Short mmCIF file of C-alpha atoms in Angstrom, two decimals:
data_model
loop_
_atom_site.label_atom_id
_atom_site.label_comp_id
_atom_site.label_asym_id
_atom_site.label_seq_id
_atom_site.Cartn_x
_atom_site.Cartn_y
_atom_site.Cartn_z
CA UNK A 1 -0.89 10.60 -10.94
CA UNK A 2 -3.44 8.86 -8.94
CA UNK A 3 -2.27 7.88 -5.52
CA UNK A 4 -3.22 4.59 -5.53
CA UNK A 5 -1.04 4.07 -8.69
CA UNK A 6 1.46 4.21 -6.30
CA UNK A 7 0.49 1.86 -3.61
CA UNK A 8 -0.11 -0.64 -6.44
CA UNK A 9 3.42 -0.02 -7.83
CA UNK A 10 5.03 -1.06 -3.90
CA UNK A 11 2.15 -4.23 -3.93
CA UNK A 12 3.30 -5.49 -7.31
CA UNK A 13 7.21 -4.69 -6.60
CA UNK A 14 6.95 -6.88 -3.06
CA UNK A 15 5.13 -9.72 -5.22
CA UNK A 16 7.76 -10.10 -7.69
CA UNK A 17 9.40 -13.23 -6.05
CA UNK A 18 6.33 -14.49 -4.30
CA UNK A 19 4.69 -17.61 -5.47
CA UNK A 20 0.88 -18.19 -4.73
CA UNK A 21 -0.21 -21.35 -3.83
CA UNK A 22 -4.05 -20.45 -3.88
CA UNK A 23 -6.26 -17.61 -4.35
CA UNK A 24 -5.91 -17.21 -0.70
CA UNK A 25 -2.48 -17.36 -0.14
CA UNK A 26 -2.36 -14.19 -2.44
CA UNK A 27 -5.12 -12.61 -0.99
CA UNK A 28 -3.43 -13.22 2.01
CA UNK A 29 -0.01 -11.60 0.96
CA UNK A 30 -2.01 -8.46 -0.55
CA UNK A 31 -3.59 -7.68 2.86
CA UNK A 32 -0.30 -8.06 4.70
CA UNK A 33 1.32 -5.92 2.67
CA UNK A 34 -1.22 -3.21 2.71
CA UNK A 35 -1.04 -3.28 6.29
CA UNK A 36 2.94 -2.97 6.38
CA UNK A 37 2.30 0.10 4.34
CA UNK A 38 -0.84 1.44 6.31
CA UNK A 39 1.87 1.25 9.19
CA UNK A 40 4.50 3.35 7.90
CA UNK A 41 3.25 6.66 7.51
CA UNK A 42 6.42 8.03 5.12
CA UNK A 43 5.65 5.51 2.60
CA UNK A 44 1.99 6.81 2.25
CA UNK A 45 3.54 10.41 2.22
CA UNK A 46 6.04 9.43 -0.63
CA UNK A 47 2.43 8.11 -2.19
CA UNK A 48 0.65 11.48 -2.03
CA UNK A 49 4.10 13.93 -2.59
CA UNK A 50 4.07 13.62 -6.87
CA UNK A 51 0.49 14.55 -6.55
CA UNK A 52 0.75 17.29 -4.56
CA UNK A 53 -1.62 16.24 -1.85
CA UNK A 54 -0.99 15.74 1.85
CA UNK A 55 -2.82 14.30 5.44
CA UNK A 56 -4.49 16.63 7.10
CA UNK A 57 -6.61 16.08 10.13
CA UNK A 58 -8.84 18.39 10.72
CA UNK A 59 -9.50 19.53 14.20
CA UNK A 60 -13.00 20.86 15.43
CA UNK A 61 -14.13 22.00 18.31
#
């Protein structure tokens, strides 16, 4: 499974009750919602764990 498969599953379950009123209004609901989960690092770990990959930052010297 793709990661991003999951991010869009979390996008499209916070949408269910929302109501656009524009094409910017939704945009603008997208990117705040990306940004929730950008801030909440165990929801992008519970995106990578059923494919097996992890963040790694790799330190150089």
């Amino acid at each position: 499974m793709n990661p991003a498969e999951t991010v869009w599953s979390l996008l499209k379950r916070s949408m269910v009750n929302f109501l656009a009123t524009d094409l910017d209004d939704l945009a603008g609901m997208i990117k705040h919602r990306l940004k929730v989960i950008q801030h909440h690092p165990g929801v992008i770990d519970g995106c990578l764990a059923p494919t097996g990959l992890t963040l790694t930052t790799a330190i150089t010297n």
